[in-house]
Amino acid sequence: MGGSASQAAVPAAERAAAVDAMYARYTDSHEAKFGVRWPDVCAADALELLRATPLPAKDEADPDAATRARPIFVDCRTAPEVSVSKIPGALTESEYRALLQAADRGKHEDRRVVAYCTVGYRSGKFVVAERARRPGADVVNLAGSLLSWTHAGGPLVDSEGRPTARLHVFASKWALAPEGIEMVTFPLL
């Protein structure tokens, strides 16, 4: 179904810096294309999130309380990309919309929403649209998205919820994950 993108012999710090630069270019290009600037307050830092965010655990004593303490992670990638890996507990955009329509949506309305994709462009567009739909909602973009998440040591799970070290990237241009992460490519429809 796909191949692996190669990490050229580029030091991890240079790959992480390249992710930051790519994200900055995308935020600038979004402003040029759509006239909407991604405000700095709309970005969340991967390392800060990891330090402050309890991730799902199968043996939580009070899953509801633990869930309310976590942000809602929204994966803005395509289904084939999500099938490779995602942040533990993340929802797709359609799952997130269903959550907001559910009868118990009130217990989720005040939770922070952290959107992500591969590097932050698609999730940035989601954040701009969601903040327009839900003024005042705490919706942020994960700066550098999954590439920054993996550089910060963030875990990934596969479609069955098992830990994985695989990440979909489009091509060698995005082959910027840290060592130990297998970057998978395949055509997206």
PDB file of C-alpha atoms in Angstrom:
ATOM      1  CA  MET A   1       0.000   0.000   0.000  1.00  0.00           C
ATOM      2  CA  GLY A   2       2.857   2.372   0.570  1.00  0.00           C
ATOM      3  CA  GLY A   3       6.514   2.881   1.100  1.00  0.00           C
ATOM      4  CA  SER A   4       8.790   4.455   3.615  1.00  0.00           C
ATOM      5  CA  ALA A   5      10.118   7.962   3.266  1.00  0.00           C
ATOM      6  CA  SER A   6      13.801   8.224   3.966  1.00  0.00           C
ATOM      7  CA  GLN A   7      15.346  10.437   6.600  1.00  0.00           C
ATOM      8  CA  ALA A   8      18.491  11.693   5.000  1.00  0.00           C
ATOM      9  CA  ALA A   9      21.467  11.898   7.336  1.00  0.00           C
ATOM     10  CA  VAL A  10      20.071  15.075   8.875  1.00  0.00           C
ATOM     11  CA  PRO A  11      20.514  15.586  12.620  1.00  0.00           C
ATOM     12  CA  ALA A  12      17.321  15.478  14.685  1.00  0.00           C
ATOM     13  CA  ALA A  13      17.696  19.113  15.766  1.00  0.00           C
ATOM     14  CA  GLU A  14      17.851  20.211  12.119  1.00  0.00           C
ATOM     15  CA  ARG A  15      14.749  18.126  11.288  1.00  0.00           C
ATOM     16  CA  ALA A  16      12.878  19.709  14.222  1.00  0.00           C
ATOM     17  CA  ALA A  17      13.937  23.190  13.092  1.00  0.00           C
ATOM     18  CA  ALA A  18      12.778  22.362   9.550  1.00  0.00           C
ATOM     19  CA  VAL A  19       9.338  21.387  10.935  1.00  0.00           C
ATOM     20  CA  ASP A  20       9.115  24.736  12.761  1.00  0.00           C
ATOM     21  CA  ALA A  21      10.114  26.614   9.592  1.00  0.00           C
ATOM     22  CA  MET A  22       7.600  24.681   7.474  1.00  0.00           C
ATOM     23  CA  TYR A  23       4.828  25.436   9.960  1.00  0.00           C
ATOM     24  CA  ALA A  24       5.746  29.139   9.923  1.00  0.00           C
ATOM     25  CA  ARG A  25       5.616  29.167   6.107  1.00  0.00           C
ATOM     26  CA  TYR A  26       2.169  27.559   6.169  1.00  0.00           C
ATOM     27  CA  THR A  27       0.806  30.106   8.636  1.00  0.00           C
ATOM     28  CA  ASP A  28       2.143  32.919   6.437  1.00  0.00           C
ATOM     29  CA  SER A  29       0.740  31.373   3.242  1.00  0.00           C
ATOM     30  CA  HIS A  30      -2.676  30.946   4.870  1.00  0.00           C
ATOM     31  CA  GLU A  31      -2.762  34.649   5.616  1.00  0.00           C
ATOM     32  CA  ALA A  32      -1.773  35.476   2.036  1.00  0.00           C
ATOM     33  CA  LYS A  33      -4.387  33.124   0.524  1.00  0.00           C
ATOM     34  CA  PHE A  34      -7.324  33.702   2.846  1.00  0.00           C
ATOM     35  CA  GLY A  35      -6.628  37.030   4.538  1.00  0.00           C
ATOM     36  CA  VAL A  36      -6.887  35.350   7.947  1.00  0.00           C
ATOM     37  CA  ARG A  37      -3.848  35.269  10.196  1.00  0.00           C
ATOM     38  CA  TRP A  38      -3.441  32.309  12.503  1.00  0.00           C
ATOM     39  CA  PRO A  39      -3.154  34.202  15.783  1.00  0.00           C
ATOM     40  CA  ASP A  40      -0.360  33.145  18.074  1.00  0.00           C
ATOM     41  CA  VAL A  41      -2.941  32.299  20.730  1.00  0.00           C
ATOM     42  CA  CYS A  42      -4.282  29.609  18.385  1.00  0.00           C
ATOM     43  CA  ALA A  43      -1.113  27.512  18.587  1.00  0.00           C
ATOM     44  CA  ALA A  44      -0.213  24.890  21.172  1.00  0.00           C
ATOM     45  CA  ASP A  45       3.343  23.675  21.715  1.00  0.00           C
ATOM     46  CA  ALA A  46       3.770  19.881  21.586  1.00  0.00           C
ATOM     47  CA  LEU A  47       6.241  19.674  24.472  1.00  0.00           C
ATOM     48  CA  GLU A  48       4.093  21.884  26.715  1.00  0.00           C
ATOM     49  CA  LEU A  49       1.041  19.769  25.893  1.00  0.00           C
ATOM     50  CA  LEU A  50       2.880  16.572  26.732  1.00  0.00           C
ATOM     51  CA  ARG A  51       4.022  17.968  30.065  1.00  0.00           C
ATOM     52  CA  ALA A  52       0.546  19.218  31.016  1.00  0.00           C
ATOM     53  CA  THR A  53      -1.763  16.632  29.460  1.00  0.00           C
ATOM     54  CA  PRO A  54      -2.616  13.280  30.952  1.00  0.00           C
ATOM     55  CA  LEU A  55      -2.990  10.806  28.094  1.00  0.00           C
ATOM     56  CA  PRO A  56      -5.625   8.064  28.162  1.00  0.00           C
ATOM     57  CA  ALA A  57      -4.887   5.107  30.399  1.00  0.00           C
ATOM     58  CA  LYS A  58      -6.847   1.871  30.308  1.00  0.00           C
ATOM     59  CA  ASP A  59      -6.915   1.561  34.104  1.00  0.00           C
ATOM     60  CA  GLU A  60      -8.096   5.044  35.102  1.00  0.00           C
ATOM     61  CA  ALA A  61     -10.049   5.026  38.384  1.00  0.00           C
ATOM     62  CA  ASP A  62     -12.432   7.767  37.203  1.00  0.00           C
ATOM     63  CA  PRO A  63     -12.384   7.834  33.407  1.00  0.00           C
ATOM     64  CA  ASP A  64     -14.894  10.703  33.234  1.00  0.00           C
ATOM     65  CA  ALA A  65     -12.802  12.994  35.465  1.00  0.00           C
ATOM     66  CA  ALA A  66      -9.617  12.059  33.628  1.00  0.00           C
ATOM     67  CA  THR A  67     -11.309  12.674  30.281  1.00  0.00           C
ATOM     68  CA  ARG A  68     -12.462  16.142  31.330  1.00  0.00           C
ATOM     69  CA  ALA A  69      -8.869  17.013  32.308  1.00  0.00           C
ATOM     70  CA  ARG A  70      -7.587  16.205  28.813  1.00  0.00           C
ATOM     71  CA  PRO A  71      -8.066  18.309  25.727  1.00  0.00           C
ATOM     72  CA  ILE A  72      -9.982  16.840  22.826  1.00  0.00           C
ATOM     73  CA  PHE A  73      -7.442  16.008  20.124  1.00  0.00           C
ATOM     74  CA  VAL A  74      -8.939  16.304  16.621  1.00  0.00           C
ATOM     75  CA  ASP A  75      -7.098  14.617  13.750  1.00  0.00           C
ATOM     76  CA  CYS A  76      -7.660  16.653  10.567  1.00  0.00           C
ATOM     77  CA  ARG A  77      -6.055  14.143   8.205  1.00  0.00           C
ATOM     78  CA  THR A  78      -7.675  11.705   5.789  1.00  0.00           C
ATOM     79  CA  ALA A  79      -8.851   8.258   6.886  1.00  0.00           C
ATOM     80  CA  PRO A  80      -5.888   6.488   5.215  1.00  0.00           C
ATOM     81  CA  GLU A  81      -3.449   8.731   7.109  1.00  0.00           C
ATOM     82  CA  VAL A  82      -5.251   8.179  10.416  1.00  0.00           C
ATOM     83  CA  SER A  83      -5.136   4.412   9.798  1.00  0.00           C
ATOM     84  CA  VAL A  84      -1.316   4.575  10.007  1.00  0.00           C
ATOM     85  CA  SER A  85      -1.222   6.332  13.380  1.00  0.00           C
ATOM     86  CA  LYS A  86      -2.741   9.021  15.547  1.00  0.00           C
ATOM     87  CA  ILE A  87      -2.403  10.605  18.988  1.00  0.00           C
ATOM     88  CA  PRO A  88      -3.953   8.297  21.622  1.00  0.00           C
ATOM     89  CA  GLY A  89      -7.617   9.128  22.150  1.00  0.00           C
ATOM     90  CA  ALA A  90      -7.809  11.501  19.154  1.00  0.00           C
ATOM     91  CA  LEU A  91     -11.070  11.933  17.278  1.00  0.00           C
ATOM     92  CA  THR A  92     -11.514  12.445  13.558  1.00  0.00           C
ATOM     93  CA  GLU A  93     -13.281  15.635  12.485  1.00  0.00           C
ATOM     94  CA  SER A  94     -16.541  13.708  11.957  1.00  0.00           C
ATOM     95  CA  GLU A  95     -16.258  12.041  15.398  1.00  0.00           C
ATOM     96  CA  TYR A  96     -15.664  15.472  16.944  1.00  0.00           C
ATOM     97  CA  ARG A  97     -18.746  16.932  15.238  1.00  0.00           C
ATOM     98  CA  ALA A  98     -20.807  13.951  16.457  1.00  0.00           C
ATOM     99  CA  LEU A  99     -19.516  14.542  20.000  1.00  0.00           C
ATOM    100  CA  LEU A 100     -20.725  18.149  19.856  1.00  0.00           C
ATOM    101  CA  GLN A 101     -24.155  16.941  18.696  1.00  0.00           C
ATOM    102  CA  ALA A 102     -24.466  14.213  21.355  1.00  0.00           C
ATOM    103  CA  ALA A 103     -26.941  14.469  24.210  1.00  0.00           C
ATOM    104  CA  ASP A 104     -24.102  14.776  26.759  1.00  0.00           C
ATOM    105  CA  ARG A 105     -22.229  17.427  24.763  1.00  0.00           C
ATOM    106  CA  GLY A 106     -22.327  19.847  27.699  1.00  0.00           C
ATOM    107  CA  LYS A 107     -19.578  17.965  29.515  1.00  0.00           C
ATOM    108  CA  HIS A 108     -17.302  18.494  26.500  1.00  0.00           C
ATOM    109  CA  GLU A 109     -18.095  22.086  25.467  1.00  0.00           C
ATOM    110  CA  ASP A 110     -15.571  23.685  27.844  1.00  0.00           C
ATOM    111  CA  ARG A 111     -12.708  21.310  27.045  1.00  0.00           C
ATOM    112  CA  ARG A 112      -9.773  22.606  25.056  1.00  0.00           C
ATOM    113  CA  VAL A 113      -9.692  21.328  21.471  1.00  0.00           C
ATOM    114  CA  VAL A 114      -6.261  20.674  19.951  1.00  0.00           C
ATOM    115  CA  ALA A 115      -6.355  20.109  16.194  1.00  0.00           C
ATOM    116  CA  TYR A 116      -3.493  18.482  14.308  1.00  0.00           C
ATOM    117  CA  CYS A 117      -2.472  17.033  10.960  1.00  0.00           C
ATOM    118  CA  THR A 118       1.014  16.241   9.650  1.00  0.00           C
ATOM    119  CA  VAL A 119       2.654  19.666  10.031  1.00  0.00           C
ATOM    120  CA  GLY A 120      -0.212  22.046  10.870  1.00  0.00           C
ATOM    121  CA  TYR A 121      -1.693  23.480   7.675  1.00  0.00           C
ATOM    122  CA  ARG A 122      -4.942  21.507   7.461  1.00  0.00           C
ATOM    123  CA  SER A 123      -5.467  21.652  11.208  1.00  0.00           C
ATOM    124  CA  GLY A 124      -4.839  25.416  11.103  1.00  0.00           C
ATOM    125  CA  LYS A 125      -7.672  25.790   8.590  1.00  0.00           C
ATOM    126  CA  PHE A 126      -9.876  23.676  10.884  1.00  0.00           C
ATOM    127  CA  VAL A 127      -9.041  25.945  13.863  1.00  0.00           C
ATOM    128  CA  VAL A 128      -9.912  29.115  11.948  1.00  0.00           C
ATOM    129  CA  ALA A 129     -13.243  27.601  10.826  1.00  0.00           C
ATOM    130  CA  GLU A 130     -14.090  26.143  14.245  1.00  0.00           C
ATOM    131  CA  ARG A 131     -13.354  29.396  16.068  1.00  0.00           C
ATOM    132  CA  ALA A 132     -15.698  31.164  13.622  1.00  0.00           C
ATOM    133  CA  ARG A 133     -18.391  28.515  14.270  1.00  0.00           C
ATOM    134  CA  ARG A 134     -17.911  28.524  18.054  1.00  0.00           C
ATOM    135  CA  PRO A 135     -16.722  31.990  19.122  1.00  0.00           C
ATOM    136  CA  GLY A 136     -14.988  31.866  22.474  1.00  0.00           C
ATOM    137  CA  ALA A 137     -14.245  28.147  22.242  1.00  0.00           C
ATOM    138  CA  ASP A 138     -10.724  27.108  23.256  1.00  0.00           C
ATOM    139  CA  VAL A 139      -9.641  25.642  19.901  1.00  0.00           C
ATOM    140  CA  VAL A 140      -5.932  25.623  19.075  1.00  0.00           C
ATOM    141  CA  ASN A 141      -3.626  24.244  16.414  1.00  0.00           C
ATOM    142  CA  LEU A 142      -0.837  21.887  17.437  1.00  0.00           C
ATOM    143  CA  ALA A 143       2.116  23.865  16.035  1.00  0.00           C
ATOM    144  CA  GLY A 144       4.128  21.547  13.791  1.00  0.00           C
ATOM    145  CA  SER A 145       1.414  18.945  14.414  1.00  0.00           C
ATOM    146  CA  LEU A 146       2.431  15.261  14.400  1.00  0.00           C
ATOM    147  CA  LEU A 147       5.971  16.000  13.304  1.00  0.00           C
ATOM    148  CA  SER A 148       6.507  18.258  16.332  1.00  0.00           C
ATOM    149  CA  TRP A 149       4.557  15.831  18.538  1.00  0.00           C
ATOM    150  CA  THR A 150       6.961  13.001  17.672  1.00  0.00           C
ATOM    151  CA  HIS A 151      10.013  15.258  18.170  1.00  0.00           C
ATOM    152  CA  ALA A 152       8.672  16.060  21.659  1.00  0.00           C
ATOM    153  CA  GLY A 153       8.396  12.335  22.391  1.00  0.00           C
ATOM    154  CA  GLY A 154       4.624  12.152  22.031  1.00  0.00           C
ATOM    155  CA  PRO A 155       3.152   8.694  21.626  1.00  0.00           C
ATOM    156  CA  LEU A 156       1.320   7.388  18.573  1.00  0.00           C
ATOM    157  CA  VAL A 157      -1.145   4.522  18.299  1.00  0.00           C
ATOM    158  CA  ASP A 158      -2.345   2.522  15.319  1.00  0.00           C
ATOM    159  CA  SER A 159      -5.967   2.018  14.282  1.00  0.00           C
ATOM    160  CA  GLU A 160      -6.340  -0.673  16.965  1.00  0.00           C
ATOM    161  CA  GLY A 161      -4.996   1.598  19.730  1.00  0.00           C
ATOM    162  CA  ARG A 162      -1.647  -0.215  19.989  1.00  0.00           C
ATOM    163  CA  PRO A 163       1.558   1.842  20.341  1.00  0.00           C
ATOM    164  CA  THR A 164       3.286   2.363  17.005  1.00  0.00           C
ATOM    165  CA  ALA A 165       6.306   4.170  15.613  1.00  0.00           C
ATOM    166  CA  ARG A 166       4.798   4.772  12.166  1.00  0.00           C
ATOM    167  CA  LEU A 167       3.694   8.126  10.739  1.00  0.00           C
ATOM    168  CA  HIS A 168       2.253   9.018   7.353  1.00  0.00           C
ATOM    169  CA  VAL A 169       4.077  11.784   5.482  1.00  0.00           C
ATOM    170  CA  PHE A 170       3.411  12.872   1.896  1.00  0.00           C
ATOM    171  CA  ALA A 171       6.922  12.689   0.492  1.00  0.00           C
ATOM    172  CA  SER A 172      10.568  13.229   1.360  1.00  0.00           C
ATOM    173  CA  LYS A 173       9.890  16.961   1.904  1.00  0.00           C
ATOM    174  CA  TRP A 174       7.959  15.969   5.048  1.00  0.00           C
ATOM    175  CA  ALA A 175      10.363  13.189   6.122  1.00  0.00           C
ATOM    176  CA  LEU A 176      11.284  15.206   9.206  1.00  0.00           C
ATOM    177  CA  ALA A 177      10.253  12.951  12.089  1.00  0.00           C
ATOM    178  CA  PRO A 178      12.843  11.994  14.695  1.00  0.00           C
ATOM    179  CA  GLU A 179      14.860   8.826  14.460  1.00  0.00           C
ATOM    180  CA  GLY A 180      12.883   5.783  15.464  1.00  0.00           C
ATOM    181  CA  ILE A 181       9.771   6.916  13.608  1.00  0.00           C
ATOM    182  CA  GLU A 182       9.061   5.060  10.361  1.00  0.00           C
ATOM    183  CA  MET A 183       7.647   7.512   7.870  1.00  0.00           C
ATOM    184  CA  VAL A 184       5.093   5.889   5.580  1.00  0.00           C
ATOM    185  CA  THR A 185       4.020   7.316   2.225  1.00  0.00           C
ATOM    186  CA  PHE A 186       1.223   6.347  -0.111  1.00  0.00           C
ATOM    187  CA  PRO A 187      -0.929   8.247  -2.571  1.00  0.00           C
ATOM    188  CA  LEU A 188      -3.954   9.917  -1.031  1.00  0.00           C
ATOM    189  CA  LEU A 189      -7.209   9.957  -2.951  1.00  0.00           C
TER     190      LEU A 189
END
